[in-house]
Amino acid sequence: MVTHGDWFDGGFWSSAYRGITAVDQYLKLNITGLYPNQLSQQAIADIIYDSAFGNNSYNHIGVTVSSDTVANAVRNVSSHVPVIAYNAGIELAASSSVLGIETFVGQPEYEAGLKAGKIFLEKGCKSVLGLMHEPNQLNSKSRFKGFRTGFVMENSSNVFSELFVDLKQMSSVEAKIKNALDTLTPSVDCIIFQNTALTASVYSELQSRNKTGVIYFAGWDLSPLTVEMLEKGYQLFAIDQQEFVQVYIPPLLFLSKYYSYTKVTSPILFSGPAFVTPETIQLKKCQIDATLPNCDSFFTNRTLNVIFLTHGALGNDPFWTDAYNGANFAAKIFNLTLSTLSETDRKGYDLKKVDAVLESLIDEPGQKDAIVLSLPNTAEFSKSLAKAKAKNITIISYGAGYLQSQNFGSSIHVGANEREVGEKAGKNFILLGAKNTVVINHEYGNKDLEERINAFTLAVIEGGGKIKENKEGKLNFFEMSSSVLDYTAIQIQKLLEEDSSIDSIIYFNPSIAKAITMALKNVPRKNFIVGGVGLSKFVLEAIKSGSIAFTFDEQGFLQSYLALSLIRLQKQYGYELQNDLISTGPTLINLSNVEKFISDCRGDTSIINGEECLACPVDGCGSGVCMDDGSCVCNHGWSGETCSILLETDPIYVKYSTGPIVLMSIAAFGNLLCFVFIVFFYVKREAPPIKSSSPIFIVLMLIGSMLIFSTIFLEVGIPTVETCTLEMWFFAIGIGLLLGNLLAKTYRIHKIFNRTLSTTAVRGIKNTFVLAFSGCILIIEVIITGILTILDPPHKFLLDNGKGNRIFICLPRSGSALPAIIVLIIFNGSLMLFATYLAIRVRGVATAYNESKHILISVYNLNFAVIILLVLVFTSSSVIGVEPKFFLNSIVILITNLSIILNLFVPKIISVYQKTDQTKTQFSSSKSNEPNNLSGIVSSTVKGSSYNKSAADFTNIQAVWTKGSVVSNITAEWEIMNFSFIVLKERNFLWVQSQNSNSIAKSFMLDLNLTTGIRKKDGTPVLIIREKKSNSELKIRFNSQQEYDIFVDLLPPEVYHKSTAV
């Protein structure tokens, strides 16, 4: 570590050297502090050359770039030895390519001066004296340049006077200060200086003039006297560039470079400016001397307890494996105890699970010092992070979350700017000639990934290209373990086959890159462009061979390693970097530089202590290759963490074999039967048996049955996202149509025959009402299914079943939609119970009026089927097997669906073709509805013997019977046993209302379209009123020319006048 000052000067550089001592107690490196005996820029340059090429050559060099001479030396050695600049030379370091350095750690001096000038301006200073002790030093010039801008920017009459002083001749310094205060016009009211050695001289002069607290002064850096001046309020502030941090950080970066060939891409890591004021001086005092009283409240050197979480699936993406390895590496070095996800929890992408683990860890007993985590979507973590902030737990984000990091209180983010990643990738695709690009999103709900995609899309479109979208608007491949690559490749291959104009694909996960190349082997394309984000050994080899054009690296190991290293810096020493982002990418890797990254251990990294980067599994990788991050990539046909499980050549799914084809044929027959029924009922819609059953409901139920039959076809073959989604929707809508309309019809019959209704209420139960009833059920089914699709759409994955086989299964991505699934089950279960109740209630109603008995049988069948299907849904395919589960599921659907449509609709078809003379059929009735106080019916004469009927056909009644004058809706009026009955026409039904002397009204329905009704000899249907028990006939003459046979059905017993003689 080379400096232009004296490491042991007792001031600034001695404070900086404490940073070297502090970091090396953990890193255990051989760090040497070098400086010239006499301040000479050439002497500094000579030290740099000797460090790189001399007898004591060093692996890495840290240097203050204090002049052009030093900069030239750095430029000459940086190609031979990694160099990090610190403290001085930020102007040159801002363009690291000029010097060839890794990065710069220090303070942006112009910005520090600018802020200082503004503070003086706000304080009301008019004339400021600036003491310059290094007029040729770049940092010194920048500081005062910034100060001048900040001080005079709003008031040009302000005066800033610079005075050169030589610190080696302190007596002359004091004389110059005295003279300036005496002679400058306007009179000096504030002073600023850049070295703490000037504090004593300024204070002494002001004290002699009795101007302390009147003429304010401030400066860069701190010393014991500076602290005293701040405590007394004489010094306005001290600009702390945190020299401790400037020398603490470079060794951290050197170690990461040495072990894992990683380096930050941020050109500058800000150590300052941090402004120390009288209000914050206590913390700074403890930083200078941690042995002072009460400093324990600021710092600790104990083992730190850190919660470390990642949202990515370990083992499925080399990036997250890198991140875990970097975290463990840092924890071992810096004495950290990590609380993290279990091995099971690391194997899937489930943000709610990660948040639940985070909240439980925060609530655990014991001190939690910090949280280091990736945050793809802060909305999922808002509650737990708020709890962390309330407990004063430090939060640092990495990997994902930069654009949201400030919103949840993260002190710093280590990673990449997602928009920069997407924009650079998009521009690279355009440069390579991409015209129609497929974007693969492997993590839905990851807001940072969406930012990448949006920036990529914008860059491509602005460059003249376009983005290819599938039916959902995007592609989503979730599980990225080696066992799912075949499935992913199939989906990509299908997409390429469907659209020959696709000429490029971008990935954001290196596992997907492998799937893309697998697909392209089956669908070869000339000049096809593959590129993306993520690094693995496979990707590097593919770039070298030309099958992948480029990739961007973000260095997961470095991200987690640095994030955890900064926890120790903050908790033990009280320092923080001032960046909001430490950038670790994106670093472009293409054919021009890929060789630099290909070796036994991520590029040209050295082997340390016999370990190659990070250790492979103890038992090796079996039939696979050990990656640099310690994970195993399995050869084709093998699986498991150590590639020791032999897979079947072909994955298990429902193939087009004899059994499935037979079941599909039966389902096809069922659909054909439904279609034939629909056509028949449309053609015969005016036939009385059909018309009385409302054909619209019959058709809707048949359509529902067709959709349910069709789910069987969707289960056969290699599944896709589309078939998964269609299967769910077909079943939901099918059940909604079938059960909803069945329930609505039964509900109408129940309302009529099981409660007393007024004429108005009875007449309100029309087809429109029943349609609305069933429509509401269908809409609720659609809404719940839509919520399921949005929250957690179904996908089919190719997964290991733990028995050496791979199986296709259809599953949601996570458990986020579980509440909606529970609501759907409860809703349909409630409908089934209600349907069963209604079917039982109306089972004894005359069959001519409704299909009550058939409905009851159908409802029982549905109950049986739903119970079995629910058991099958929640039974894993790995337990009973994919094909056995398909057979059970299909057989239940076929038996249930066929029995329902045959039971409900075949009797109606038969009744249409029954002969007229066979119409006197039996009507069903439960015993509870039979009158128990009536032994017969006596003849009665119609009140008023003269009734005229203008139309004989009751199915088309237009005329109105009345006693003399026309009364609306009254069809006939007569008196039986002292009761007045009014028959009202309502569409295809007659509503008969009885009224007795006590005004007790009872209603029942008569069907004018009776299939088996009594007819005249000429075929004209007649009104039937029949009492079940006796079948006694009552003859009523409407006129002298026609005679009708009318049976009286009296409902229920209460309609009879019990005192009437029989």
Short mmCIF file of C-alpha atoms in Angstrom, two decimals, residues 431-628:
data_model
loop_
_atom_site.label_atom_id
_atom_site.label_comp_id
_atom_site.label_asym_id
_atom_site.label_seq_id
_atom_site.Cartn_x
_atom_site.Cartn_y
_atom_site.Cartn_z
CA LEU A 431 -25.10 -4.69 -33.21
CA LEU A 432 -25.13 -8.39 -34.08
CA GLY A 433 -28.10 -7.88 -36.43
CA ALA A 434 -31.04 -9.26 -34.41
CA LYS A 435 -34.45 -8.52 -35.92
CA ASN A 436 -36.94 -10.73 -34.03
CA THR A 437 -35.87 -11.69 -30.52
CA VAL A 438 -37.44 -14.05 -28.01
CA VAL A 439 -37.13 -12.99 -24.36
CA ILE A 440 -37.23 -15.76 -21.75
CA ASN A 441 -38.35 -14.74 -18.28
CA HIS A 442 -37.49 -17.49 -15.80
CA GLU A 443 -38.71 -15.72 -12.63
CA TYR A 444 -42.21 -14.21 -12.73
CA GLY A 445 -42.69 -11.62 -10.01
CA ASN A 446 -39.03 -10.54 -10.04
CA LYS A 447 -39.32 -6.76 -10.47
CA ASP A 448 -35.61 -6.30 -11.12
CA LEU A 449 -35.75 -8.91 -13.87
CA GLU A 450 -38.72 -7.08 -15.35
CA GLU A 451 -36.63 -3.89 -15.34
CA ARG A 452 -33.93 -5.74 -17.28
CA ILE A 453 -36.46 -7.00 -19.80
CA ASN A 454 -38.05 -3.58 -20.20
CA ALA A 455 -34.68 -1.90 -20.77
CA PHE A 456 -33.68 -4.68 -23.18
CA THR A 457 -36.94 -4.33 -25.08
CA LEU A 458 -36.57 -0.56 -25.36
CA ALA A 459 -32.98 -0.85 -26.62
CA VAL A 460 -33.97 -3.46 -29.23
CA ILE A 461 -36.97 -1.49 -30.48
CA GLU A 462 -35.00 1.76 -30.63
CA GLY A 463 -32.38 -0.12 -32.64
CA GLY A 464 -34.94 -1.27 -35.19
CA GLY A 465 -35.63 -4.78 -33.89
CA LYS A 466 -38.73 -6.32 -32.33
CA ILE A 467 -39.58 -8.64 -29.47
CA LYS A 468 -41.38 -11.93 -30.09
CA GLU A 469 -44.11 -12.77 -27.59
CA ASN A 470 -46.12 -15.92 -27.07
CA LYS A 471 -49.83 -16.05 -26.30
CA GLU A 472 -49.20 -14.96 -22.72
CA GLY A 473 -47.04 -12.06 -23.83
CA LYS A 474 -43.92 -13.70 -22.46
CA LEU A 475 -42.29 -17.04 -21.83
CA ASN A 476 -41.85 -18.46 -18.39
CA PHE A 477 -39.58 -21.41 -17.59
CA PHE A 478 -39.36 -21.75 -13.86
CA GLU A 479 -37.58 -24.85 -12.57
CA MET A 480 -34.06 -24.76 -13.99
CA SER A 481 -32.46 -27.84 -12.50
CA SER A 482 -30.61 -30.12 -14.88
CA SER A 483 -33.60 -32.49 -14.95
CA VAL A 484 -35.90 -29.88 -16.48
CA LEU A 485 -33.63 -28.81 -19.33
CA ASP A 486 -35.17 -31.35 -21.72
CA TYR A 487 -38.62 -29.89 -21.14
CA THR A 488 -37.38 -26.31 -21.54
CA ALA A 489 -35.60 -27.26 -24.76
CA ILE A 490 -38.82 -28.80 -26.11
CA GLN A 491 -40.71 -25.57 -25.49
CA ILE A 492 -38.06 -23.47 -27.20
CA GLN A 493 -37.90 -25.90 -30.11
CA LYS A 494 -41.69 -25.68 -30.51
CA LEU A 495 -41.50 -21.89 -30.57
CA LEU A 496 -38.80 -21.92 -33.25
CA GLU A 497 -40.75 -24.38 -35.37
CA GLU A 498 -43.85 -22.21 -35.21
CA ASP A 499 -42.09 -18.99 -36.28
CA SER A 500 -39.24 -19.13 -38.78
CA SER A 501 -38.66 -15.36 -38.48
CA ILE A 502 -37.18 -15.69 -34.99
CA ASP A 503 -33.46 -15.01 -35.32
CA SER A 504 -32.34 -14.48 -31.72
CA ILE A 505 -33.03 -15.44 -28.08
CA ILE A 506 -31.89 -13.79 -24.84
CA TYR A 507 -31.61 -15.69 -21.57
CA PHE A 508 -31.23 -14.39 -18.02
CA ASN A 509 -30.12 -17.67 -16.54
CA PRO A 510 -27.18 -19.79 -17.79
CA SER A 511 -29.21 -23.00 -17.42
CA ILE A 512 -31.63 -21.67 -20.05
CA ALA A 513 -28.65 -21.02 -22.32
CA LYS A 514 -28.01 -24.75 -22.34
CA ALA A 515 -31.66 -25.49 -23.14
CA ILE A 516 -31.52 -23.03 -26.06
CA THR A 517 -28.50 -24.73 -27.61
CA MET A 518 -30.22 -28.12 -27.18
CA ALA A 519 -33.27 -26.82 -29.08
CA LEU A 520 -31.16 -25.33 -31.87
CA LYS A 521 -29.60 -28.73 -32.55
CA ASN A 522 -33.05 -29.94 -33.61
CA VAL A 523 -34.03 -26.71 -35.38
CA PRO A 524 -30.79 -25.45 -36.91
CA ARG A 525 -30.77 -21.83 -38.06
CA LYS A 526 -28.06 -19.93 -39.86
CA ASN A 527 -26.66 -16.83 -38.16
CA PHE A 528 -28.90 -17.38 -35.13
CA ILE A 529 -27.98 -15.11 -32.18
CA VAL A 530 -27.96 -16.40 -28.61
CA GLY A 531 -26.86 -14.13 -25.79
CA GLY A 532 -27.78 -13.19 -22.27
CA VAL A 533 -26.83 -12.80 -18.66
CA GLY A 534 -25.13 -15.41 -16.50
CA LEU A 535 -21.90 -17.34 -16.43
CA SER A 536 -21.15 -21.04 -16.26
CA LYS A 537 -18.52 -23.32 -17.68
CA PHE A 538 -20.98 -24.43 -20.35
CA VAL A 539 -21.66 -20.83 -21.40
CA LEU A 540 -17.94 -20.07 -21.65
CA GLU A 541 -17.32 -23.13 -23.82
CA ALA A 542 -20.34 -22.26 -25.97
CA ILE A 543 -19.00 -18.75 -26.54
CA LYS A 544 -15.66 -20.22 -27.53
CA SER A 545 -17.32 -22.60 -29.99
CA GLY A 546 -19.55 -19.86 -31.40
CA SER A 547 -22.96 -21.27 -30.41
CA ILE A 548 -23.45 -18.37 -27.97
CA ALA A 549 -22.46 -14.86 -29.06
CA PHE A 550 -21.94 -13.25 -25.67
CA THR A 551 -22.92 -13.23 -22.04
CA PHE A 552 -22.82 -10.69 -19.21
CA ASP A 553 -21.31 -11.67 -15.88
CA GLU A 554 -22.51 -10.19 -12.56
CA GLN A 555 -20.25 -12.14 -10.17
CA GLY A 556 -22.53 -13.62 -7.51
CA PHE A 557 -19.56 -14.71 -5.38
CA LEU A 558 -18.23 -11.15 -5.16
CA GLN A 559 -21.67 -9.71 -4.40
CA SER A 560 -22.35 -11.77 -1.29
CA TYR A 561 -18.70 -11.71 -0.18
CA LEU A 562 -18.54 -7.90 -0.28
CA ALA A 563 -21.99 -7.42 1.29
CA LEU A 564 -21.04 -9.53 4.32
CA SER A 565 -17.57 -7.99 4.54
CA LEU A 566 -19.15 -4.54 4.84
CA ILE A 567 -21.17 -5.75 7.84
CA ARG A 568 -17.96 -6.28 9.81
CA LEU A 569 -16.65 -2.84 8.74
CA GLN A 570 -19.82 -1.16 9.96
CA LYS A 571 -20.46 -3.09 13.17
CA GLN A 572 -16.90 -3.21 14.52
CA TYR A 573 -15.50 0.09 13.24
CA GLY A 574 -18.55 2.25 12.50
CA TYR A 575 -17.72 3.04 8.87
CA GLU A 576 -19.82 2.81 5.73
CA LEU A 577 -19.10 3.32 2.06
CA GLN A 578 -21.05 6.25 0.67
CA ASN A 579 -22.17 4.56 -2.57
CA ASP A 580 -25.76 3.52 -2.97
CA LEU A 581 -24.51 0.87 -5.41
CA ILE A 582 -21.32 -1.17 -5.60
CA SER A 583 -21.44 -2.43 -9.13
CA THR A 584 -20.20 -5.94 -9.89
CA GLY A 585 -21.44 -6.00 -13.46
CA PRO A 586 -22.37 -6.26 -16.18
CA THR A 587 -19.07 -7.47 -17.62
CA LEU A 588 -19.26 -8.42 -21.29
CA ILE A 589 -17.74 -11.77 -22.25
CA ASN A 590 -17.53 -12.65 -25.93
CA LEU A 591 -15.17 -14.35 -28.33
CA SER A 592 -12.60 -11.57 -27.96
CA ASN A 593 -11.99 -12.16 -24.24
CA VAL A 594 -13.50 -15.55 -23.40
CA GLU A 595 -10.09 -17.25 -23.18
CA LYS A 596 -9.29 -15.09 -20.16
CA PHE A 597 -12.24 -16.64 -18.31
CA ILE A 598 -11.68 -20.29 -19.29
CA SER A 599 -9.42 -22.30 -17.02
CA ASP A 600 -9.66 -24.78 -14.20
CA CYS A 601 -10.97 -22.08 -11.90
CA ARG A 602 -12.85 -19.16 -13.45
CA GLY A 603 -10.09 -17.69 -15.54
CA ASP A 604 -6.50 -17.26 -14.42
CA THR A 605 -7.17 -17.53 -10.69
CA SER A 606 -4.43 -19.19 -8.68
CA ILE A 607 -4.85 -22.40 -6.71
CA ILE A 608 -4.54 -21.67 -2.98
CA ASN A 609 -3.75 -24.22 -0.25
CA GLY A 610 -4.37 -27.11 -2.58
CA GLU A 611 -8.00 -26.04 -3.18
CA GLU A 612 -9.21 -25.10 -6.60
CA CYS A 613 -11.37 -22.06 -5.93
CA LEU A 614 -14.19 -23.83 -4.09
CA ALA A 615 -14.24 -27.52 -3.26
CA CYS A 616 -16.27 -30.01 -5.27
CA PRO A 617 -18.44 -32.57 -3.44
CA VAL A 618 -16.48 -35.09 -1.38
CA ASP A 619 -17.68 -37.99 -3.52
CA GLY A 620 -17.11 -36.08 -6.74
CA CYS A 621 -19.70 -35.45 -9.43
CA GLY A 622 -20.19 -39.03 -10.66
CA SER A 623 -21.50 -38.84 -14.21
CA GLY A 624 -21.07 -35.09 -14.45
CA VAL A 625 -18.64 -32.18 -14.27
CA CYS A 626 -17.70 -30.18 -11.19
CA MET A 627 -18.07 -26.45 -11.81
CA ASP A 628 -15.84 -23.76 -10.35
#
